[in-house]
Short mmCIF file of N, CA and C in Angstrom, two decimals:
data_model
loop_
_atom_site.label_atom_id
_atom_site.label_comp_id
_atom_site.label_asym_id
_atom_site.label_seq_id
_atom_site.Cartn_x
_atom_site.Cartn_y
_atom_site.Cartn_z
N MET F 239 33.47 -32.32 -47.36
CA MET F 239 34.18 -31.14 -47.77
C MET F 239 33.80 -29.89 -46.23
N PHE F 240 34.25 -29.48 -46.31
CA PHE F 240 34.62 -27.56 -45.44
C PHE F 240 32.92 -26.43 -46.20
N ARG F 241 32.35 -26.28 -44.68
CA ARG F 241 30.86 -25.48 -46.16
C ARG F 241 31.13 -24.28 -45.27
N ARG F 242 31.26 -23.10 -45.52
CA ARG F 242 30.91 -22.21 -44.72
C ARG F 242 30.09 -21.77 -43.88
N PRO F 243 30.27 -21.10 -42.89
CA PRO F 243 28.98 -20.72 -42.67
C PRO F 243 28.84 -19.33 -42.71
N LEU F 244 26.58 -19.45 -43.21
CA LEU F 244 26.35 -18.08 -42.82
C LEU F 244 26.86 -16.89 -42.39
N CYS F 245 27.61 -17.08 -41.32
CA CYS F 245 27.31 -15.51 -41.35
C CYS F 245 28.71 -15.06 -41.83
N LEU F 246 29.32 -13.69 -42.01
CA LEU F 246 30.59 -13.40 -42.07
C LEU F 246 31.26 -13.33 -41.11
N LEU F 247 31.14 -12.51 -39.51
CA LEU F 247 31.74 -12.29 -38.70
C LEU F 247 31.05 -13.13 -37.72
N PRO F 248 31.49 -14.54 -37.02
CA PRO F 248 31.20 -15.53 -36.03
C PRO F 248 30.74 -14.85 -35.01
N THR F 249 30.62 -13.67 -34.50
CA THR F 249 29.83 -13.07 -33.16
C THR F 249 28.30 -13.04 -33.54
N ALA F 250 28.40 -12.02 -35.13
CA ALA F 250 27.14 -12.33 -35.54
C ALA F 250 25.50 -13.32 -35.35
N CYS F 251 26.73 -14.09 -35.33
CA CYS F 251 25.91 -15.23 -35.72
C CYS F 251 25.19 -16.17 -34.15
N LEU F 252 25.68 -15.70 -32.93
CA LEU F 252 26.28 -15.86 -31.82
C LEU F 252 25.03 -15.15 -31.72
N LEU F 253 23.81 -16.20 -31.12
CA LEU F 253 22.40 -15.67 -30.23
C LEU F 253 22.32 -15.13 -28.81
N THR F 254 22.00 -14.81 -28.49
CA THR F 254 22.58 -13.79 -27.11
C THR F 254 20.30 -13.49 -26.70
N ALA F 255 20.23 -13.72 -25.17
CA ALA F 255 19.10 -13.83 -24.56
C ALA F 255 19.48 -12.56 -23.67
N ARG F 256 19.39 -11.23 -23.71
CA ARG F 256 19.24 -10.61 -22.66
C ARG F 256 18.39 -10.05 -21.28
N LEU F 257 18.73 -10.85 -20.47
CA LEU F 257 17.70 -10.37 -19.40
C LEU F 257 17.92 -9.26 -18.51
N SER F 258 17.38 -8.46 -18.37
CA SER F 258 17.04 -6.77 -17.19
C SER F 258 16.30 -7.25 -15.82
N THR F 259 16.91 -6.28 -15.31
CA THR F 259 16.39 -5.77 -13.60
C THR F 259 16.16 -5.28 -13.78
N LEU F 260 16.25 -4.39 -14.32
CA LEU F 260 15.10 -3.03 -14.26
C LEU F 260 14.66 -2.95 -14.55
N PRO F 261 13.67 -2.13 -13.94
CA PRO F 261 11.99 -1.94 -14.05
C PRO F 261 11.78 -1.87 -15.64
N ALA F 262 10.75 -1.45 -16.43
CA ALA F 262 9.99 -0.99 -17.33
C ALA F 262 10.59 0.54 -17.46
N LEU F 263 10.74 0.54 -18.49
CA LEU F 263 10.97 1.86 -17.97
C LEU F 263 10.01 3.24 -18.69
N ARG F 264 9.74 4.12 -17.42
CA ARG F 264 8.09 5.02 -17.23
C ARG F 264 8.21 5.78 -18.51
N SER F 265 7.40 5.96 -19.84
CA SER F 265 6.89 6.64 -20.53
C SER F 265 7.27 8.05 -20.01
N LYS F 266 6.54 8.56 -18.74
CA LYS F 266 7.17 10.00 -17.80
C LYS F 266 8.47 9.44 -16.39
N PRO F 267 8.68 10.62 -17.18
CA PRO F 267 10.08 9.72 -15.51
C PRO F 267 9.57 11.20 -14.66
N LEU F 268 10.24 10.67 -13.06
CA LEU F 268 8.78 10.78 -12.32
C LEU F 268 9.96 12.18 -11.80
N PRO F 269 9.89 13.31 -11.35
CA PRO F 269 10.05 14.43 -11.20
C PRO F 269 11.55 13.96 -9.64
N PRO F 270 12.52 15.30 -10.17
CA PRO F 270 13.87 14.94 -9.49
C PRO F 270 13.14 15.28 -8.56
N ARG F 271 14.07 14.51 -6.96
CA ARG F 271 13.37 14.00 -6.08
C ARG F 271 13.97 15.99 -4.85
N PRO F 272 12.93 16.37 -3.87
CA PRO F 272 12.94 17.70 -3.88
C PRO F 272 14.55 18.21 -3.32
N ARG F 273 14.97 19.27 -3.23
CA ARG F 273 15.73 19.27 -2.75
C ARG F 273 15.69 20.18 -0.96
N PRO F 274 16.87 20.45 0.19
CA PRO F 274 16.47 20.02 0.96
C PRO F 274 16.58 22.26 0.55
N PRO F 275 15.53 22.92 1.78
CA PRO F 275 15.82 24.13 2.14
C PRO F 275 17.57 24.25 2.35
N PRO F 276 17.73 25.75 2.07
CA PRO F 276 19.40 26.42 3.05
C PRO F 276 18.96 26.14 4.78
N ASP F 277 20.01 26.28 5.55
CA ASP F 277 20.50 25.54 6.65
C ASP F 277 19.82 27.22 7.29
N ALA F 278 20.33 28.30 6.57
CA ALA F 278 19.25 29.12 6.84
C ALA F 278 18.24 29.89 7.16
N ASP F 279 17.41 28.68 5.95
CA ASP F 279 16.23 28.93 6.93
C ASP F 279 15.62 27.38 7.65
N ILE F 280 16.32 27.01 8.11
CA ILE F 280 15.69 25.91 8.66
C ILE F 280 16.41 26.28 10.33
N GLN F 281 15.45 26.51 11.55
CA GLN F 281 15.77 26.15 13.20
C GLN F 281 16.16 24.68 13.79
N GLU F 282 17.06 24.52 13.38
CA GLU F 282 16.52 22.92 14.55
C GLU F 282 16.90 22.52 15.60
N SER F 283 16.82 21.53 16.21
CA SER F 283 16.56 21.29 17.33
C SER F 283 16.48 19.86 17.96
N PHE F 284 17.65 19.57 18.78
CA PHE F 284 18.05 18.53 19.56
C PHE F 284 16.88 17.56 20.53
N LEU F 285 16.22 16.94 20.06
CA LEU F 285 15.78 16.20 21.63
C LEU F 285 15.57 14.39 21.43
N LYS F 286 15.27 14.03 22.77
CA LYS F 286 15.74 13.03 23.54
C LYS F 286 13.83 11.77 22.41
N GLY F 287 14.68 10.47 21.94
CA GLY F 287 13.94 9.98 22.01
C GLY F 287 12.98 9.80 22.91
N SER F 288 12.02 8.60 22.16
CA SER F 288 10.69 8.12 22.77
C SER F 288 10.47 7.56 22.14
N GLY F 289 9.34 6.28 23.08
CA GLY F 289 9.15 5.16 21.52
C GLY F 289 9.48 3.83 22.35
N PRO F 290 9.77 2.64 21.50
CA PRO F 290 10.29 1.52 21.64
C PRO F 290 11.73 1.78 21.14
N GLY F 291 12.91 1.53 21.44
CA GLY F 291 14.11 0.84 21.61
C GLY F 291 15.11 1.46 23.19
N GLY F 292 14.19 1.64 23.88
CA GLY F 292 15.27 0.98 24.87
C GLY F 292 15.32 2.29 25.54
N GLN F 293 16.39 2.38 26.94
CA GLN F 293 16.98 2.95 27.19
C GLN F 293 16.90 3.80 26.79
N LYS F 294 18.23 3.58 25.99
CA LYS F 294 19.03 3.95 25.34
C LYS F 294 19.03 5.44 24.82
N ILE F 295 17.43 5.02 23.91
CA ILE F 295 16.11 6.44 23.03
C ILE F 295 16.21 7.46 23.48
N ASN F 296 16.08 6.34 25.40
CA ASN F 296 15.39 7.45 26.03
C ASN F 296 15.83 8.90 26.67
N LYS F 297 17.64 8.42 26.25
CA LYS F 297 18.22 9.52 27.42
C LYS F 297 19.22 10.07 26.36
N THR F 298 19.33 9.81 25.15
CA THR F 298 20.44 10.29 24.19
C THR F 298 19.19 11.30 23.60
N ASN F 299 19.71 12.60 23.09
CA ASN F 299 19.14 13.66 21.81
C ASN F 299 19.33 13.70 21.12
N SER F 300 18.86 12.18 19.64
CA SER F 300 18.99 11.42 19.45
C SER F 300 18.02 11.82 18.57
N ALA F 301 16.78 12.50 18.85
CA ALA F 301 15.71 12.87 17.10
C ALA F 301 15.48 14.18 17.43
N VAL F 302 15.79 14.87 15.73
CA VAL F 302 15.73 16.07 15.04
C VAL F 302 14.51 16.57 15.59
N GLN F 303 14.75 17.94 15.48
CA GLN F 303 13.30 18.50 15.28
C GLN F 303 13.62 19.74 14.46
N LEU F 304 12.85 19.82 13.52
CA LEU F 304 13.68 20.92 12.70
C LEU F 304 12.18 22.07 11.65
N LYS F 305 12.14 23.63 11.44
CA LYS F 305 10.91 24.01 11.39
C LYS F 305 12.16 25.08 10.33
N HIS F 306 11.26 25.54 9.40
CA HIS F 306 11.39 25.80 7.96
C HIS F 306 10.42 27.39 9.03
N ILE F 307 11.51 27.80 8.72
CA ILE F 307 11.19 29.56 9.34
C ILE F 307 9.66 30.25 8.40
N PRO F 308 10.23 29.82 7.43
CA PRO F 308 9.41 30.90 5.94
C PRO F 308 8.23 30.32 6.78
N THR F 309 7.44 28.82 6.65
CA THR F 309 6.57 28.34 5.92
C THR F 309 5.92 27.98 7.54
N GLY F 310 6.79 27.21 8.49
CA GLY F 310 6.47 27.53 9.89
C GLY F 310 6.47 26.19 10.09
N ILE F 311 6.78 24.72 8.97
CA ILE F 311 6.18 23.67 8.75
C ILE F 311 7.31 22.75 10.03
N VAL F 312 6.99 22.18 10.99
CA VAL F 312 7.94 21.63 11.57
C VAL F 312 7.87 19.88 11.30
N VAL F 313 9.32 19.42 11.19
CA VAL F 313 9.62 18.24 11.08
C VAL F 313 10.07 16.93 12.60
N LYS F 314 9.13 16.37 12.62
CA LYS F 314 10.38 14.95 13.06
C LYS F 314 10.23 14.07 13.37
N SER F 315 12.06 13.57 13.75
CA SER F 315 12.44 12.61 12.81
C SER F 315 13.39 11.34 14.11
N GLN F 316 13.11 10.39 14.20
CA GLN F 316 13.51 9.57 14.80
C GLN F 316 14.26 7.78 14.56
N ALA F 317 13.99 8.20 13.63
CA ALA F 317 13.98 7.11 12.46
C ALA F 317 15.14 5.97 12.78
N THR F 318 16.65 6.40 13.58
CA THR F 318 17.69 5.80 14.04
C THR F 318 17.78 6.37 15.71
N ARG F 319 18.81 5.40 15.84
CA ARG F 319 20.06 6.20 16.91
C ARG F 319 20.81 6.86 16.87
N SER F 320 21.19 7.02 15.45
CA SER F 320 22.13 7.20 14.88
C SER F 320 22.05 9.49 14.69
N ARG F 321 22.49 10.63 15.24
CA ARG F 321 21.74 11.28 15.38
C ARG F 321 22.18 12.33 13.95
N SER F 322 23.53 11.99 12.82
CA SER F 322 23.65 12.23 11.68
C SER F 322 22.50 11.79 10.82
N GLN F 323 22.25 10.43 10.82
CA GLN F 323 20.82 9.55 9.77
C GLN F 323 19.77 10.67 10.17
N ASN F 324 19.07 11.01 11.37
CA ASN F 324 18.32 11.22 11.42
C ASN F 324 17.49 12.99 11.47
N ARG F 325 19.29 13.32 10.69
CA ARG F 325 19.27 14.97 10.52
C ARG F 325 18.72 14.94 8.67
N LYS F 326 19.78 14.08 8.58
CA LYS F 326 19.41 13.63 6.84
C LYS F 326 18.19 13.19 6.44
N HIS F 327 17.60 12.46 7.29
CA HIS F 327 16.80 11.74 7.60
C HIS F 327 14.97 13.01 7.24
N ALA F 328 15.52 14.62 8.89
CA ALA F 328 14.79 14.95 8.54
C ALA F 328 14.60 16.21 7.94
N ARG F 329 15.67 15.87 7.15
CA ARG F 329 15.52 16.73 5.84
C ARG F 329 15.24 16.72 4.14
N GLU F 330 15.18 15.50 4.06
CA GLU F 330 14.28 14.67 3.57
C GLU F 330 12.79 14.90 3.47
N LEU F 331 12.65 14.50 4.69
CA LEU F 331 11.11 14.66 5.49
C LEU F 331 10.66 16.25 4.90
N LEU F 332 11.35 17.20 5.11
CA LEU F 332 11.13 18.77 4.73
C LEU F 332 11.04 19.02 3.41
N ALA F 333 11.90 18.07 2.53
CA ALA F 333 11.76 18.91 1.77
C ALA F 333 10.77 18.65 0.57
N GLN F 334 10.49 16.79 1.18
CA GLN F 334 9.12 16.77 0.04
C GLN F 334 7.58 17.17 1.18
N LYS F 335 7.93 17.98 2.97
CA LYS F 335 7.03 18.07 2.57
C LYS F 335 6.61 19.85 1.70
N LEU F 336 7.70 20.80 1.52
CA LEU F 336 7.45 21.80 1.11
C LEU F 336 7.31 21.50 -0.59
N ASP F 337 7.58 20.83 -1.24
CA ASP F 337 7.57 19.97 -1.75
C ASP F 337 5.61 19.76 -2.27
N ASP F 338 5.02 19.44 -1.62
CA ASP F 338 3.06 18.86 -1.34
C ASP F 338 3.33 20.41 -1.48
N LEU F 339 3.81 21.57 -0.35
CA LEU F 339 2.84 22.50 -0.40
C LEU F 339 3.14 23.65 -1.76
N LEU F 340 5.07 23.37 -2.40
CA LEU F 340 4.47 24.35 -3.73
C LEU F 340 3.92 23.41 -4.69
N HIS F 341 4.26 22.48 -5.02
CA HIS F 341 3.48 21.58 -6.45
C HIS F 341 2.36 20.93 -5.70
N GLY F 342 1.32 20.70 -4.96
CA GLY F 342 0.61 20.30 -4.89
C GLY F 342 0.40 19.04 -5.55
N ASP F 343 -0.94 18.57 -6.75
CA ASP F 343 -0.69 17.31 -7.36
C ASP F 343 0.36 17.07 -8.42
N GLN F 344 1.41 18.23 -8.70
CA GLN F 344 2.37 17.87 -9.04
C GLN F 344 3.84 17.61 -8.50
N SER F 345 3.47 16.93 -6.88
CA SER F 345 4.90 17.61 -6.47
C SER F 345 4.84 15.43 -6.70
N ARG F 346 6.25 15.55 -6.56
CA ARG F 346 7.38 14.54 -6.26
C ARG F 346 5.97 12.80 -6.00
N SER F 347 5.60 13.19 -4.44
CA SER F 347 5.23 12.29 -3.28
C SER F 347 4.00 12.20 -4.06
N SER F 348 2.52 12.61 -4.31
CA SER F 348 1.67 12.73 -5.82
C SER F 348 1.26 11.85 -6.99
N ILE F 349 2.86 11.98 -7.21
CA ILE F 349 3.17 11.02 -8.57
C ILE F 349 3.64 9.83 -8.55
N VAL F 350 3.55 9.36 -6.48
CA VAL F 350 4.60 8.07 -6.70
C VAL F 350 3.64 7.75 -6.14
N GLY F 351 2.39 8.85 -5.59
CA GLY F 351 1.14 7.73 -5.37
C GLY F 351 0.30 7.35 -6.07
N GLU F 352 0.24 8.06 -6.89
CA GLU F 352 -0.58 7.48 -8.23
C GLU F 352 -0.03 7.22 -8.96
N VAL F 353 1.41 6.71 -9.16
CA VAL F 353 2.04 5.67 -9.85
C VAL F 353 1.49 4.04 -8.78
N ARG F 354 1.34 3.99 -7.91
CA ARG F 354 1.23 2.75 -6.36
C ARG F 354 -0.55 2.90 -6.85
N ARG F 355 -1.26 3.26 -6.41
CA ARG F 355 -2.16 3.14 -7.55
C ARG F 355 -3.14 2.86 -8.88
N LYS F 356 -2.24 3.13 -9.34
CA LYS F 356 -2.39 2.95 -10.55
C LYS F 356 -2.28 1.11 -10.87
N LYS F 357 -1.03 0.77 -10.06
CA LYS F 357 -0.48 -0.71 -10.32
C LYS F 357 -1.18 -1.25 -9.85
N ALA F 358 -1.70 -1.05 -8.40
CA ALA F 358 -2.74 -1.84 -7.15
C ALA F 358 -5.04 -2.52 -8.30
N ALA F 359 -4.69 -1.33 -9.18
CA ALA F 359 -5.84 -1.43 -9.81
C ALA F 359 -5.40 -1.86 -10.77
N SER F 360 -4.36 -2.02 -11.54
CA SER F 360 -4.57 -3.17 -12.28
C SER F 360 -3.84 -3.75 -11.81
N ALA F 361 -3.49 -5.09 -11.06
CA ALA F 361 -2.80 -5.94 -10.07
C ALA F 361 -4.00 -6.99 -10.33
N ALA F 362 -5.36 -5.62 -9.78
CA ALA F 362 -6.66 -6.00 -9.25
C ALA F 362 -6.85 -6.04 -9.96
N LYS F 363 -7.08 -5.69 -10.58
CA LYS F 363 -7.83 -5.81 -12.35
C LYS F 363 -7.72 -7.08 -13.07
N LYS F 364 -6.64 -6.85 -13.11
CA LYS F 364 -5.37 -8.58 -13.22
C LYS F 364 -6.07 -10.21 -12.52
N SER F 365 -6.12 -9.36 -11.63
CA SER F 365 -7.09 -10.78 -10.58
C SER F 365 -7.96 -10.99 -11.29
N ARG F 366 -9.21 -10.18 -11.41
CA ARG F 366 -10.46 -10.46 -11.19
C ARG F 366 -10.82 -10.82 -12.68
N ARG F 367 -9.83 -10.18 -13.68
CA ARG F 367 -9.98 -11.20 -15.61
C ARG F 367 -9.54 -13.00 -14.65
N LYS F 368 -8.65 -12.65 -14.32
CA LYS F 368 -7.85 -14.00 -14.38
C LYS F 368 -9.03 -15.10 -13.36
N TYR F 369 -9.75 -14.49 -12.66
CA TYR F 369 -10.54 -15.32 -11.39
C TYR F 369 -11.51 -15.88 -13.05
N ARG F 370 -12.05 -14.80 -13.45
CA ARG F 370 -13.02 -14.20 -14.18
C ARG F 370 -13.19 -16.15 -15.12
N LYS F 371 -12.07 -15.61 -15.67
CA LYS F 371 -11.57 -16.88 -17.06
C LYS F 371 -11.60 -18.27 -16.38
N LEU F 372 -11.19 -18.95 -14.81
CA LEU F 372 -11.41 -19.09 -14.36
C LEU F 372 -12.73 -20.58 -14.15
N ASP F 373 -13.35 -19.22 -13.96
CA ASP F 373 -15.16 -19.87 -13.06
C ASP F 373 -15.58 -19.67 -14.70
N PRO F 374 -16.35 -20.48 -15.17
CA PRO F 374 -17.07 -20.61 -16.09
C PRO F 374 -18.73 -19.92 -16.14
N GLN F 375 -19.28 -20.25 -15.11
CA GLN F 375 -20.86 -19.36 -14.86
C GLN F 375 -20.66 -18.35 -13.98
N GLY F 376 -19.71 -17.51 -14.13
CA GLY F 376 -18.87 -16.59 -14.00
C GLY F 376 -19.45 -15.35 -12.31
N GLU F 377 -19.33 -16.59 -11.41
CA GLU F 377 -19.99 -16.13 -9.58
C GLU F 377 -18.57 -16.10 -9.51
N ALA F 378 -17.54 -15.68 -9.85
CA ALA F 378 -16.08 -14.73 -8.88
C ALA F 378 -16.98 -13.26 -8.57
N ALA F 379 -17.41 -13.15 -9.03
CA ALA F 379 -18.07 -11.33 -8.17
C ALA F 379 -18.89 -12.07 -7.79
N LYS F 380 -19.25 -13.02 -6.79
CA LYS F 380 -19.53 -12.92 -5.57
C LYS F 380 -19.17 -13.22 -4.86
N HIS F 381 -19.41 -13.38 -3.15
CA HIS F 381 -19.00 -13.59 -2.42
C HIS F 381 -19.14 -15.37 -2.04
N HIS F 382 -17.83 -16.19 -1.58
CA HIS F 382 -18.24 -16.82 -1.20
C HIS F 382 -18.97 -17.37 0.24
N ASP F 383 -18.81 -16.69 0.66
CA ASP F 383 -18.45 -16.03 2.31
C ASP F 383 -20.02 -16.32 2.61
N GLU F 384 -21.10 -15.65 1.59
CA GLU F 384 -22.21 -15.69 1.90
C GLU F 384 -22.87 -17.25 1.66
N GLN F 385 -23.74 -17.65 2.94
CA GLN F 385 -24.48 -18.84 2.66
C GLN F 385 -25.83 -18.39 1.93
N PRO F 386 -26.27 -19.38 0.20
CA PRO F 386 -27.65 -19.25 0.51
C PRO F 386 -28.88 -19.48 1.47
N GLU F 387 -29.94 -18.37 1.59
CA GLU F 387 -31.15 -18.56 1.64
C GLU F 387 -31.66 -19.82 2.22
N PRO F 388 -32.38 -20.62 2.92
CA PRO F 388 -32.77 -21.61 2.49
C PRO F 388 -33.99 -21.59 2.31
N GLU F 389 -34.80 -22.56 1.44
CA GLU F 389 -36.01 -22.08 1.21
C GLU F 389 -36.89 -22.33 1.87
N GLN F 390 -38.44 -21.57 2.16
CA GLN F 390 -39.29 -21.42 2.94
C GLN F 390 -40.22 -21.95 2.41
N PRO F 391 -41.52 -23.01 2.69
CA PRO F 391 -42.23 -23.26 1.93
C PRO F 391 -43.37 -21.85 2.12
N PRO F 392 -44.16 -21.99 1.00
CA PRO F 392 -45.15 -20.37 1.13
C PRO F 392 -46.02 -20.52 2.01
N HIS F 393 -45.82 -19.52 2.37
CA HIS F 393 -46.46 -18.75 3.87
C HIS F 393 -48.62 -19.25 3.77
N LYS F 394 -48.94 -20.15 3.76
CA LYS F 394 -50.81 -19.97 3.24
C LYS F 394 -51.24 -19.67 5.38
N PRO F 395 -52.30 -18.14 5.11
CA PRO F 395 -53.32 -18.05 5.93
C PRO F 395 -53.96 -18.82 6.67
N HIS F 396 -54.75 -19.76 8.18
CA HIS F 396 -54.86 -19.81 8.57
C HIS F 396 -56.23 -20.27 7.92
N GLY F 397 -57.66 -19.58 7.23
CA GLY F 397 -58.91 -19.95 7.35
C GLY F 397 -57.88 -20.54 5.73
N SER F 398 -57.24 -20.95 5.82
CA SER F 398 -56.80 -21.78 4.56
C SER F 398 -57.69 -23.47 3.76
N GLY F 399 -58.22 -23.84 5.72
CA GLY F 399 -59.18 -25.29 5.97
C GLY F 399 -58.00 -25.62 6.49
N GLN F 400 -56.35 -25.59 6.41
CA GLN F 400 -55.71 -26.37 6.60
C GLN F 400 -55.26 -26.57 8.56
N THR F 401 -55.58 -27.40 9.31
CA THR F 401 -54.67 -26.85 10.73
C THR F 401 -53.66 -26.31 11.35
N PRO F 402 -53.89 -25.59 11.95
CA PRO F 402 -52.56 -24.73 11.77
C PRO F 402 -51.77 -25.85 12.87
N GLN F 403 -50.17 -25.40 11.91
CA GLN F 403 -49.43 -26.30 12.49
C GLN F 403 -48.41 -25.49 14.32
N GLU F 404 -48.48 -26.24 15.17
CA GLU F 404 -46.87 -25.39 15.91
C GLU F 404 -46.48 -25.18 15.88
N PRO F 405 -46.56 -23.37 17.00
CA PRO F 405 -45.34 -22.57 16.32
C PRO F 405 -43.84 -23.05 16.71
N VAL F 406 -43.50 -22.23 15.63
CA VAL F 406 -41.58 -22.83 16.05
C VAL F 406 -41.30 -21.97 16.04
N MET F 407 -40.70 -22.94 17.94
CA MET F 407 -39.64 -21.00 19.05
C MET F 407 -38.85 -21.09 18.49
N GLU F 408 -38.21 -20.27 18.99
CA GLU F 408 -37.09 -19.47 18.61
C GLU F 408 -36.00 -19.32 20.27
N ASN F 409 -35.23 -19.19 19.43
CA ASN F 409 -34.60 -19.62 21.07
C ASN F 409 -34.25 -18.10 21.24
N THR F 410 -34.53 -17.67 22.62
CA THR F 410 -34.72 -16.29 22.92
C THR F 410 -33.52 -16.53 24.43
N GLU F 411 -32.52 -16.86 24.20
CA GLU F 411 -31.32 -17.11 25.19
C GLU F 411 -30.53 -15.86 24.54
N PRO F 412 -29.62 -15.39 25.70
CA PRO F 412 -28.76 -13.50 25.23
C PRO F 412 -27.68 -15.69 24.70
N PRO F 413 -26.64 -15.03 23.27
CA PRO F 413 -25.19 -15.24 22.89
C PRO F 413 -24.24 -15.75 24.38
N HIS F 414 -24.53 -16.90 25.01
CA HIS F 414 -23.33 -16.54 25.99
C HIS F 414 -21.64 -16.53 25.50
N ARG F 415 -21.46 -15.52 25.93
CA ARG F 415 -19.97 -14.89 25.94
C ARG F 415 -18.89 -15.77 26.36
N ASN F 416 -17.76 -15.82 26.62
CA ASN F 416 -16.80 -16.57 27.05
C ASN F 416 -15.82 -15.34 28.54
N ARG F 417 -16.69 -16.06 28.72
CA ARG F 417 -16.20 -15.25 30.79
C ARG F 417 -15.29 -16.13 31.04
N GLN F 418 -13.83 -15.69 31.79
CA GLN F 418 -12.99 -16.16 32.34
C GLN F 418 -13.17 -16.50 33.73
N PRO F 419 -13.35 -16.79 34.59
CA PRO F 419 -13.38 -17.07 36.25
C PRO F 419 -12.44 -16.14 36.41
#
């Protein structure tokens, strides 16, 4: 006998599992990336690079220095060996610095920093919670590096009727340092 399917549409009967590789949506989106200031407000100069990168970096004028004339903010970029990429990077840095100056705590970089701090704090809290569950005595908060102090017998004064014990000699020599000849 032929049995009818429970669903009227065959595609509606299929169960599909969807995995998303996108990060979870934030309740409040980040502010847009700041735009670089107009070229009329920027003084641009090209400098020789320095630091790691060899002779090529030291000989070419690929480093970019931008000065925002109204505020006097100076930014230098030497991220790559390419002058055009360094120009782009320097303009992004200058836009970020201006955004920080104008908006303060409401700037994109401070909001991103706050989000990162919250994520790190959440991860640390989850880790503490996990190890608290694993350790039944609740000693997860104690540092395992600390060694328990050895128990010492109670101190008795010399006049208690017992003979005094010999004094314990402590090592008074300075610690040996690793010296190479």
